Backbone as a ProteinNet text record, in pm:
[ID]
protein_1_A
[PRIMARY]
XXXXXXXXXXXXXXXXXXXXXXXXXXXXXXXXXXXXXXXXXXXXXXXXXXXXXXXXXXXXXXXXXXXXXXXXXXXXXXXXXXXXXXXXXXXXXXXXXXXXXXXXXXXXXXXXXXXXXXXXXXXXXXXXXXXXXXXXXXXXXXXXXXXXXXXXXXXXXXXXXXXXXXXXXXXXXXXXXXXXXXXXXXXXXXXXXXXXXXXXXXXXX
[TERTIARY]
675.7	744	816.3	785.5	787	774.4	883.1	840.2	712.4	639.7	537.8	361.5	444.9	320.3	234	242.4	143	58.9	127.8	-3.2	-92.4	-72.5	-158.8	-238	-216.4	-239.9	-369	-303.9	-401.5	-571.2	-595.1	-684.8	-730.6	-739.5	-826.2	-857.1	-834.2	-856.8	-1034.3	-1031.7	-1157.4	-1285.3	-1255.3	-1376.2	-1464.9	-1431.5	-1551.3	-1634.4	-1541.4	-1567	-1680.5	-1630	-1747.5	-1862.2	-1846.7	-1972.5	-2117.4	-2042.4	-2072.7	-2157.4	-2026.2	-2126.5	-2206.5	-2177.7	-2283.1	-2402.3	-2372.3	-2502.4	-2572.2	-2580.5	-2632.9	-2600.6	-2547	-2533.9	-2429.9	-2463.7	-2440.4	-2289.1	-2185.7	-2037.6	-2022.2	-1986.2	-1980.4	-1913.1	-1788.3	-1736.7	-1788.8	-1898.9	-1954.6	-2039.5	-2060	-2126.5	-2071	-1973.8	-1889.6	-1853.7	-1979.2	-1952.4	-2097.3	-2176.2	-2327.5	-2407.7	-2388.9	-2472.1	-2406.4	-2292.7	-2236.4	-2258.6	-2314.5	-2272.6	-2413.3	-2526.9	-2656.4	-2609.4	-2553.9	-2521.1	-2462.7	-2351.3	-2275.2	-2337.9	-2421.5	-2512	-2614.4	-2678.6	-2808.3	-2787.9	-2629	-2610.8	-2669.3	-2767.1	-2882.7	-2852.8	-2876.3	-2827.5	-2921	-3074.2	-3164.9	-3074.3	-3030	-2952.5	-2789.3	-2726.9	-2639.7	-2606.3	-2783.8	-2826.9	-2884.4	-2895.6	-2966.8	-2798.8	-2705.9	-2617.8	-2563.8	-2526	-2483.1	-2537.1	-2644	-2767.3	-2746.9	-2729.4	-2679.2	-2567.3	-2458.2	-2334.6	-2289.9	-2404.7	-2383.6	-2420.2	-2551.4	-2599.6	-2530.7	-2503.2	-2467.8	-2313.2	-2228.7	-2113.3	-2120.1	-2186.1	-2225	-2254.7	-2351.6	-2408.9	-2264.4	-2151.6	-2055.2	-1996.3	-1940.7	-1896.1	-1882.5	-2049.5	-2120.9	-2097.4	-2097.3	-2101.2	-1906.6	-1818.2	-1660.2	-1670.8	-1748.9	-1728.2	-1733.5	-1891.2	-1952.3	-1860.2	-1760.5	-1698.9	-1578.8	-1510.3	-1440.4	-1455.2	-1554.5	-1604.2	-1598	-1636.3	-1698.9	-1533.2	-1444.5	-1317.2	-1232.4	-1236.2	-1188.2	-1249.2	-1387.4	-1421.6	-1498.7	-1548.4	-1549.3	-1491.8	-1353.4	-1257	-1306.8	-1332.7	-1400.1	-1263.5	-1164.9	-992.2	-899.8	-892.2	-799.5	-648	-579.4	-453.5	-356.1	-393	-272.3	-299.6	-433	-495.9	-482.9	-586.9	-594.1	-448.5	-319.8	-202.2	-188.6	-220.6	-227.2	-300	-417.8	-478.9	-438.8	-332.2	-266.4	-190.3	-104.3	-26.6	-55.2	-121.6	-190.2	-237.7	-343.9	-419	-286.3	-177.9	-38.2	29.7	8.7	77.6	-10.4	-101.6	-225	-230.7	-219	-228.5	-122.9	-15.7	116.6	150.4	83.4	92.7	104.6	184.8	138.4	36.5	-43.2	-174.8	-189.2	-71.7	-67.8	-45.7	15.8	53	-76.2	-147.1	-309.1	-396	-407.5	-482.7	-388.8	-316.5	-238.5	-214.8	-253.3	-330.5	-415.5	-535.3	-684.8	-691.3	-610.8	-724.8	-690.7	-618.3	-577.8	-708.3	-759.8	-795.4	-995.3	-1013.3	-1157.7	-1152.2	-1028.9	-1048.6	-1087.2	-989.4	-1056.6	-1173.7	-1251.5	-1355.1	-1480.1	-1447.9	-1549.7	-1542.1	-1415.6	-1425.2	-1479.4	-1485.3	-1520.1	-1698	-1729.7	-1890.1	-1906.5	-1862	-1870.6	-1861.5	-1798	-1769.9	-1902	-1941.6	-2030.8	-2170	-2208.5	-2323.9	-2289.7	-2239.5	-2152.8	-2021	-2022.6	-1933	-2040.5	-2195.2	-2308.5	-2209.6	-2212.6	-2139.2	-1976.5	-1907.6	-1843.5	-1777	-1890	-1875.1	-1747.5	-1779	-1667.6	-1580.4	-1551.5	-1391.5	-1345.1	-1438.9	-1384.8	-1406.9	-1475.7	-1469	-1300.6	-1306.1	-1222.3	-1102.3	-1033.4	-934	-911.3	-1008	-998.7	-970.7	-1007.8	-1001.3	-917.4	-880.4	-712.7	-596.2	-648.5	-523.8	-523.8	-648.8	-594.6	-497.6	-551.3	-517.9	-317	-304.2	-152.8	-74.9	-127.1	-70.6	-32.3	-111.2	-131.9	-204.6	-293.1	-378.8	-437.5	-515.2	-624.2	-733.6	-835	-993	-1061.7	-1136.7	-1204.2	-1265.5	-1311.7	-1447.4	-1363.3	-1298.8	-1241.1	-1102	-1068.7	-944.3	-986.2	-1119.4	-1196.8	-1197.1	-1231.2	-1252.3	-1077.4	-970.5	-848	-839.4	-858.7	-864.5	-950.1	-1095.3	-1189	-1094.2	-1064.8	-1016	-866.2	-787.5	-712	-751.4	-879.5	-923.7	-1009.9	-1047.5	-1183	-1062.7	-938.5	-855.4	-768.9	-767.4	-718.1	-553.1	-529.8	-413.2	-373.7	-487.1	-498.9	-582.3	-635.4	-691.4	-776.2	-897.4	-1013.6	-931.6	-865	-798.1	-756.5	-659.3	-558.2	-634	-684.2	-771.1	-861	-956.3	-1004.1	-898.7	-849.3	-779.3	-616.1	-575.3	-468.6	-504.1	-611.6	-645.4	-798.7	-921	-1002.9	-1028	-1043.4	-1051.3	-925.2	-814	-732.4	-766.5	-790.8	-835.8	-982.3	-1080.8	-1193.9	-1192.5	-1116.3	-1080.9	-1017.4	-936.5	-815.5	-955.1	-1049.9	-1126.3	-1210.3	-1267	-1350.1	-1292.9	-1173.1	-1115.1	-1073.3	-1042.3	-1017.4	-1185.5	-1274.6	-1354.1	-1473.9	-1453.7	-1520.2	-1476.6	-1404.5	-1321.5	-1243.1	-1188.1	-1086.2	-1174.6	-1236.6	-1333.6	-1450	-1519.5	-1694.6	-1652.1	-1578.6	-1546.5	-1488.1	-1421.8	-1421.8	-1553.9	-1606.3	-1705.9	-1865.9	-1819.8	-1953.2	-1998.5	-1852	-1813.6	-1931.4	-1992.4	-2023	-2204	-2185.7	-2349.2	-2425.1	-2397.7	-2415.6	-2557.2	-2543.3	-2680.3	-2779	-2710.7	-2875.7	-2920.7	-2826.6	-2880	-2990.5	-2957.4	-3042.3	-3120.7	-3169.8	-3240.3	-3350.2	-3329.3	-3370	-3469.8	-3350.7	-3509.4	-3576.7	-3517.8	-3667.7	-3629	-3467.3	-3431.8	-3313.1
-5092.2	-4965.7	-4974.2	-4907.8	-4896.7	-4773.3	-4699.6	-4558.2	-4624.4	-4724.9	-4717.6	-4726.7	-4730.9	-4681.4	-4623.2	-4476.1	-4411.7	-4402.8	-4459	-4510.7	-4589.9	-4695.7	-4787.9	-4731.9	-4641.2	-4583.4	-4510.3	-4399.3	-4275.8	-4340.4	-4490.2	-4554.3	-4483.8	-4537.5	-4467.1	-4348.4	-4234.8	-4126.4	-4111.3	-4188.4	-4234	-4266.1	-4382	-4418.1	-4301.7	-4219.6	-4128.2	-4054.7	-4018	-3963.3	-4059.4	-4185.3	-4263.4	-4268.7	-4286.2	-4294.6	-4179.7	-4061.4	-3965.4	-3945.3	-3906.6	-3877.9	-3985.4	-4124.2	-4261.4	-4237.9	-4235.1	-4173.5	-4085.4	-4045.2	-3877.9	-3774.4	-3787.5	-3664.6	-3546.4	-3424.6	-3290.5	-3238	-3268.9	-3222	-3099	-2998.9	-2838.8	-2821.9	-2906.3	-2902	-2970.1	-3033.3	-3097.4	-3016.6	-2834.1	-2755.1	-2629.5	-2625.1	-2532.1	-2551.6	-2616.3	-2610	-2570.9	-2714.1	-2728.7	-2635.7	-2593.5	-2464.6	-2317.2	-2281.2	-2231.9	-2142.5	-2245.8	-2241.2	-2163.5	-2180.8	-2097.1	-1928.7	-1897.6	-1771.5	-1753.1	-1779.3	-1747.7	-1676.8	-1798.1	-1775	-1664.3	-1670.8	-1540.8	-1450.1	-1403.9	-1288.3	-1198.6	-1285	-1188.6	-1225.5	-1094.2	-1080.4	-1216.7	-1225.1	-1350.4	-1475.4	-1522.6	-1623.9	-1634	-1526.4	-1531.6	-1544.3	-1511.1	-1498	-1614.5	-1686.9	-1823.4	-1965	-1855.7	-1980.7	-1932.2	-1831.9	-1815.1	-1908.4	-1877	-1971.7	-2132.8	-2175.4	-2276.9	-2314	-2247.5	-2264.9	-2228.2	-2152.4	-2170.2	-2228.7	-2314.9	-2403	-2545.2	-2593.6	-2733.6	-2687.9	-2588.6	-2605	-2589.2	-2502.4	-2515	-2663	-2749.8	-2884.2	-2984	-2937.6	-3057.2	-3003	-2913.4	-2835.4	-2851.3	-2862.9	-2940.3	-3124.3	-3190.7	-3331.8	-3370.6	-3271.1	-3260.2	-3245.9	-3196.9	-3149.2	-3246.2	-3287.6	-3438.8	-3570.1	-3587.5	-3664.8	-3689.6	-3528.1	-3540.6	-3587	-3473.1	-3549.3	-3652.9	-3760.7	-3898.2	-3969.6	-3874.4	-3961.5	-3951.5	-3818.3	-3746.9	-3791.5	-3845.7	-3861.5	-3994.7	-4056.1	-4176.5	-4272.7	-4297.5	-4397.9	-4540	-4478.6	-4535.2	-4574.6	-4478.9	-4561.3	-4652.2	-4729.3	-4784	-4660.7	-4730.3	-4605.2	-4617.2	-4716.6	-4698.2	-4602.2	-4639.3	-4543.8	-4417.2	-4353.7	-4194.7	-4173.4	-4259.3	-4162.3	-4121.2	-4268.6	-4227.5	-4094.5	-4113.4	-3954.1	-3839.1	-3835.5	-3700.5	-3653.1	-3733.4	-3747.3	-3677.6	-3735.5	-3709.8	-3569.8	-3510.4	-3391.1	-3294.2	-3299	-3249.6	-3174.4	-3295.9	-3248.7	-3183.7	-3191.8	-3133.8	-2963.8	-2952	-2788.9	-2742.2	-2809.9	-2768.6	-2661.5	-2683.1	-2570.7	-2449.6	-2354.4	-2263.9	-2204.8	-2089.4	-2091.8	-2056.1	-1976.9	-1928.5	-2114.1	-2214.6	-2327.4	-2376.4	-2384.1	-2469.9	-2463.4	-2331	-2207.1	-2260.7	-2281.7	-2302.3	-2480.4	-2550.4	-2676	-2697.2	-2631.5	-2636.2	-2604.4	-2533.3	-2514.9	-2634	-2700.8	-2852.9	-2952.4	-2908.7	-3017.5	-2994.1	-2820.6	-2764	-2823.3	-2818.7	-2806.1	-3018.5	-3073.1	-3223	-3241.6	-3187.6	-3247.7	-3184.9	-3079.5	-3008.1	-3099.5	-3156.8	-3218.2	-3347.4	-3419.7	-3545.8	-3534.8	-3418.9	-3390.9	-3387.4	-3309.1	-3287.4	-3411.8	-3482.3	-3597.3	-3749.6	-3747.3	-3804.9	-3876.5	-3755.5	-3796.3	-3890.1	-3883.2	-3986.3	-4101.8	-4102.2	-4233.2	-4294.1	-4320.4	-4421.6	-4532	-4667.6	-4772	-4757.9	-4618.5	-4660.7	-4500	-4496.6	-4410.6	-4398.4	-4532.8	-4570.1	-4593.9	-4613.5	-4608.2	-4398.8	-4352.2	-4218.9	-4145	-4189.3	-4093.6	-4152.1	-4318	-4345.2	-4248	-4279.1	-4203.3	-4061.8	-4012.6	-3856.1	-3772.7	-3880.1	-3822	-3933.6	-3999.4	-4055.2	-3985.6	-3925.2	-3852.8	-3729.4	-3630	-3534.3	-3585	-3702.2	-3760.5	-3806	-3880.9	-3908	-3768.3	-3662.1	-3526	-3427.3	-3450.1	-3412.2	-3263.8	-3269.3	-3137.5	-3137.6	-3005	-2958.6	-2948.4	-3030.7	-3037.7	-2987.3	-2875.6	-2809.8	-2921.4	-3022.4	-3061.3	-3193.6	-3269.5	-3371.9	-3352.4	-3226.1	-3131.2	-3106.6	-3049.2	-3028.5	-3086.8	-3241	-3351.6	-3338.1	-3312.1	-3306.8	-3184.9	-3079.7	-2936.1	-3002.3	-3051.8	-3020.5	-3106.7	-3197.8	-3326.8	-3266.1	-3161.2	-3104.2	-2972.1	-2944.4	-2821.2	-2865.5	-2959.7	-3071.3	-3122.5	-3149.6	-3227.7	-3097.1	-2998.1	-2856.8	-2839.2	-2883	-2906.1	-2741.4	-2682.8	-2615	-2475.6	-2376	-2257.1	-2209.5	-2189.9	-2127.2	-2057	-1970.5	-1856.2	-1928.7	-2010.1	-2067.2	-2143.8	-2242	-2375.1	-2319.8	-2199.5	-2071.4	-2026.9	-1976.3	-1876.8	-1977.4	-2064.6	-2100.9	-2206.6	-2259.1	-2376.1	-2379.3	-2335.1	-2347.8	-2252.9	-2124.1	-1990.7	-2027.4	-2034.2	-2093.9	-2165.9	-2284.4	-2390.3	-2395.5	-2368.1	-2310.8	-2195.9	-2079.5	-2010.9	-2097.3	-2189.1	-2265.7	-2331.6	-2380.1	-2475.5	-2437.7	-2282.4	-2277.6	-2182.2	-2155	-2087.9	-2206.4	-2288.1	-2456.2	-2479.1	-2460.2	-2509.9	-2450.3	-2327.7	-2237.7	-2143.4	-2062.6	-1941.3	-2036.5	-2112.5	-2216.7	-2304.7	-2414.4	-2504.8	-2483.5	-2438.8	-2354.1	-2289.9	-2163.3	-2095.8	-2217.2	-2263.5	-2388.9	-2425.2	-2467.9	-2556.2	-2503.5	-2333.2	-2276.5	-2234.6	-2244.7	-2239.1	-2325.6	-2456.9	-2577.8	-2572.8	-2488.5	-2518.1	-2391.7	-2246.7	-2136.8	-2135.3	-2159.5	-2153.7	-2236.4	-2370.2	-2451.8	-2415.6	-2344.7	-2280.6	-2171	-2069.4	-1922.5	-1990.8	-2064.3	-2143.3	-2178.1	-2272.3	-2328.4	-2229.8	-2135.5	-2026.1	-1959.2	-1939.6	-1876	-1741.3	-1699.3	-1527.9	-1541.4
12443.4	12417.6	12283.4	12179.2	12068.4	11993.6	11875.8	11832.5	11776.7	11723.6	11625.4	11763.4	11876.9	11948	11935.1	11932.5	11932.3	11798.3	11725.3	11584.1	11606.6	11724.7	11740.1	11850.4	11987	12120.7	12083.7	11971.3	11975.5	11821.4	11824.1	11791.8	11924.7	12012.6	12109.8	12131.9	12087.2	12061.5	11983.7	11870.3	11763	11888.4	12008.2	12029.1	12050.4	12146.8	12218	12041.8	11977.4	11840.8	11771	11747.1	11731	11768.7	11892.7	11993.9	11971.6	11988.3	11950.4	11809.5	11674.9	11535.8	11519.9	11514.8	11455.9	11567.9	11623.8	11772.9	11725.6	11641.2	11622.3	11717.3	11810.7	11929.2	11881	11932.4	11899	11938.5	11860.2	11911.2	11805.4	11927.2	11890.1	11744.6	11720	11605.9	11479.2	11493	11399.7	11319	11411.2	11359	11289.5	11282.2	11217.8	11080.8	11038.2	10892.4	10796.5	10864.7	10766	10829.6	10943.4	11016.9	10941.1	10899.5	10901.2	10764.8	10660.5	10492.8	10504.2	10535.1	10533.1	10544.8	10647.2	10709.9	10605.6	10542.4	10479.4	10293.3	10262.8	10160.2	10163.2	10333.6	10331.6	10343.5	10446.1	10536.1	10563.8	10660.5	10695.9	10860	10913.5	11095.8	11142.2	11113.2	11191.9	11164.6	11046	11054	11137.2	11147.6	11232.9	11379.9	11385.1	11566.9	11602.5	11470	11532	11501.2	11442.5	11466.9	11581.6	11643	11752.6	11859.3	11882.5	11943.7	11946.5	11830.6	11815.1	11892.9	11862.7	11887.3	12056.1	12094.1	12246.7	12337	12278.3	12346	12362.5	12223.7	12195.7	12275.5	12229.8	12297.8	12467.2	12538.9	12711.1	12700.3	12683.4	12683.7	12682.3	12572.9	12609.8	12656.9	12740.8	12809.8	12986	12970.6	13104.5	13074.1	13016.9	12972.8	13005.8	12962.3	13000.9	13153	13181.8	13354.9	13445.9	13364.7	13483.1	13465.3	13317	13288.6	13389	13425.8	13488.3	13643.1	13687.6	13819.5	13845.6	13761.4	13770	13799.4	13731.1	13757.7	13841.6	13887.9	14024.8	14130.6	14166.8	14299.3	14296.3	14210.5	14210	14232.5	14180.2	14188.5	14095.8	13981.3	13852.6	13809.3	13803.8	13720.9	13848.3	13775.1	13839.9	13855	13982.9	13999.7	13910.9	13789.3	13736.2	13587.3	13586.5	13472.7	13527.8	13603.2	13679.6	13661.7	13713.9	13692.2	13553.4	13452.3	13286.9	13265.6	13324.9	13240.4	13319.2	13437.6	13516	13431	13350.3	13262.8	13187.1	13082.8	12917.6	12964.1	13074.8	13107.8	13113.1	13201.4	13212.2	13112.5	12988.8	12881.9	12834.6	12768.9	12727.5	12728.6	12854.3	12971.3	12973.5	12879	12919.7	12772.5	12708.2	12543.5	12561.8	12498.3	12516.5	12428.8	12474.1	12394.8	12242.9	12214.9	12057.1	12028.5	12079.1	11981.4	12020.6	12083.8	12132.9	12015.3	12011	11863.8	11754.4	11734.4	11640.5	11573	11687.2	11685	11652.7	11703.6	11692.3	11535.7	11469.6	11322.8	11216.3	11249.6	11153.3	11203.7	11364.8	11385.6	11335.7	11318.7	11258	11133.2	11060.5	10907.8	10883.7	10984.6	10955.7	10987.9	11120.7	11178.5	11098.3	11030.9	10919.3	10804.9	10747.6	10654.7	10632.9	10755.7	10815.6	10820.9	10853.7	10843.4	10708	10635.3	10471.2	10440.2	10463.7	10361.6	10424.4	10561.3	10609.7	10478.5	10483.7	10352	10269.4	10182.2	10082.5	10147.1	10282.4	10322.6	10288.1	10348.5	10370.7	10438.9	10416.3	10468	10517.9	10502.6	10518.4	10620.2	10685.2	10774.4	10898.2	10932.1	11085.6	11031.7	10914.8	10880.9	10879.1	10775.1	10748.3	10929.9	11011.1	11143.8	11212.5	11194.8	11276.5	11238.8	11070.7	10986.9	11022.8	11040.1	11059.4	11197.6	11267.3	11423.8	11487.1	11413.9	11472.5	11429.2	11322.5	11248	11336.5	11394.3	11533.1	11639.8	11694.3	11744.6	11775.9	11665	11628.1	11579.3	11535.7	11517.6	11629.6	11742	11872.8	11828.4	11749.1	11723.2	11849.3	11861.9	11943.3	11963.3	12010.1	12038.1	12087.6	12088.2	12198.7	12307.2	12236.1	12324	12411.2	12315.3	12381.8	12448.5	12423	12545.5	12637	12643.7	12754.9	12890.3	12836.9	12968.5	13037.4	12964.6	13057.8	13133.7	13058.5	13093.9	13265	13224.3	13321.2	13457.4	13434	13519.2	13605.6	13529.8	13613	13715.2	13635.7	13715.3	13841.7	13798.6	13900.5	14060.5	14005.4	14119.5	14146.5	14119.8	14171.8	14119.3	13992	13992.8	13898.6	13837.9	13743.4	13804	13743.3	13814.2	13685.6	13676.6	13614.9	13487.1	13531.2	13457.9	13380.3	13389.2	13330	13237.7	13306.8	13185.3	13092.1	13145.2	13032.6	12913.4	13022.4	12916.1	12775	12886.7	12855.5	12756.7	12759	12685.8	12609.6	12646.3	12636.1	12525.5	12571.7	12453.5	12310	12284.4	12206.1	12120.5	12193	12142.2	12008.5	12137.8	12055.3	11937.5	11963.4	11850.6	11703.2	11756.1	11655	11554.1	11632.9	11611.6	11483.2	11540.6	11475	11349.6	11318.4	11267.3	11139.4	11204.7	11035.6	10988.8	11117.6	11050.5	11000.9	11018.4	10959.2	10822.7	10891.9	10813.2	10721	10763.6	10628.7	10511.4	10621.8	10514.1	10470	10561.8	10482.5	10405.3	10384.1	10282.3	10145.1	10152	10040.1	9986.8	10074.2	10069.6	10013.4	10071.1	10039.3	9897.1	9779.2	9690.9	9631.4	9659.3	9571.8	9637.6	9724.3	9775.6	9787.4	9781	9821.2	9683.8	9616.5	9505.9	9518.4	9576	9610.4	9749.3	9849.1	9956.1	9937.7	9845.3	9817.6	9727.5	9648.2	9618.5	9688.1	9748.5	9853.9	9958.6	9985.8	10110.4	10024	9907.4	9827.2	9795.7	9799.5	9831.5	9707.5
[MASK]
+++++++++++++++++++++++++++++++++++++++++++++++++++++++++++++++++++++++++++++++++++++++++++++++++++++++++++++++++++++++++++++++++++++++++++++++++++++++++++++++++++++++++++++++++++++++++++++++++++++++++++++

């Protein structure tokens, strides 16, 4: 017990993040940027209907992947009791925001996890440092995650501690708005600044 705790604690925050981008696997926020900059360049309705598309699939998929996560911890008896009380805890506080501050969380945490994709290409070797850096820094800030809020959201709603409405509305919608609001509307627009000509380029228009 130490104030310099949670600098060292919320390292764990990074693994699942790791696991994940170096994996190649599809986290909803990883798309609110490089999916994003096309639309932005063509603005043409077919490209907007196919990021939608995008964006509802990959996000239902971890959505469903938060759910089974939770399950697995609610009725399994996979945590030990001293952990499960840890994550009653952490889920507690989590659900405990109110939703303008959730939304109001979430867009610090779009504008890193967009920037963390942007900057991906050019880490090459030195990738797991810039994912770890970036999503420890949500992490130790106590920003807002859609996807990895989720699994608490799901885990209080899974053990009945929470109600549909609430974990929807109170946390989930917020959140996701916050999300895609840093990492869209804030950083693509930056970003689209430096690529929008080799995009229209590129399709030929």
């Amino acid at each position: 017990d130490a104030r310099w705790q949670p600098l060292i604690v919320n390292f764990g925050y990074s693994f699942g993040f790791l696991l994940v981008i170096l994996g190649r696997m599809q986290l909803f926020t990883e798309n609110t940027i490089v999916t994003v900059l096309p639309v932005m360049a063509l603005r043409t309705l077919d490209s907007l209907l196919r990021l939608l598309r995008l964006w509802g699939i990959v996000l239902l998929a971890n959505m469903i992947g938060c759910l089974i996560a939770a399950c697995a911890m609610v009725y399994t008896g996979i945590l030990p009791p001293d952990i499960g009380a840890e994550v009653i805890t952490l889920s507690q506080k989590a659900m405990s925001l109110p939703a303008l501050d959730a939304l109001a969380r979430g867009v610090p945490a779009g504008i890193l996890i967009a920037a963390l994709v942007w900057m991906l290409p050019q880490a090459s070797s030195s990738s797991f440092w810039v994912i770890l850096l970036f999503t420890w820094l949500i992490g130790v800030c106590g920003f807002t995650h859609v996807v990895a809020g989720s699994v608490e959201m799901a885990y209080l709603l899974v053990a009945g501690d929470i109600s549909a409405g609430a974990a929807v509305g109170g946390f989930f919608l917020p959140v996701l708005a916050g999300n895609v609001i840093g990492g869209t509307l804030i950083f693509a627009f930056l970003a689209s600044a430096q690529v929008t000509d080799e995009i229209v380029d590129n399709s030929g228009r």
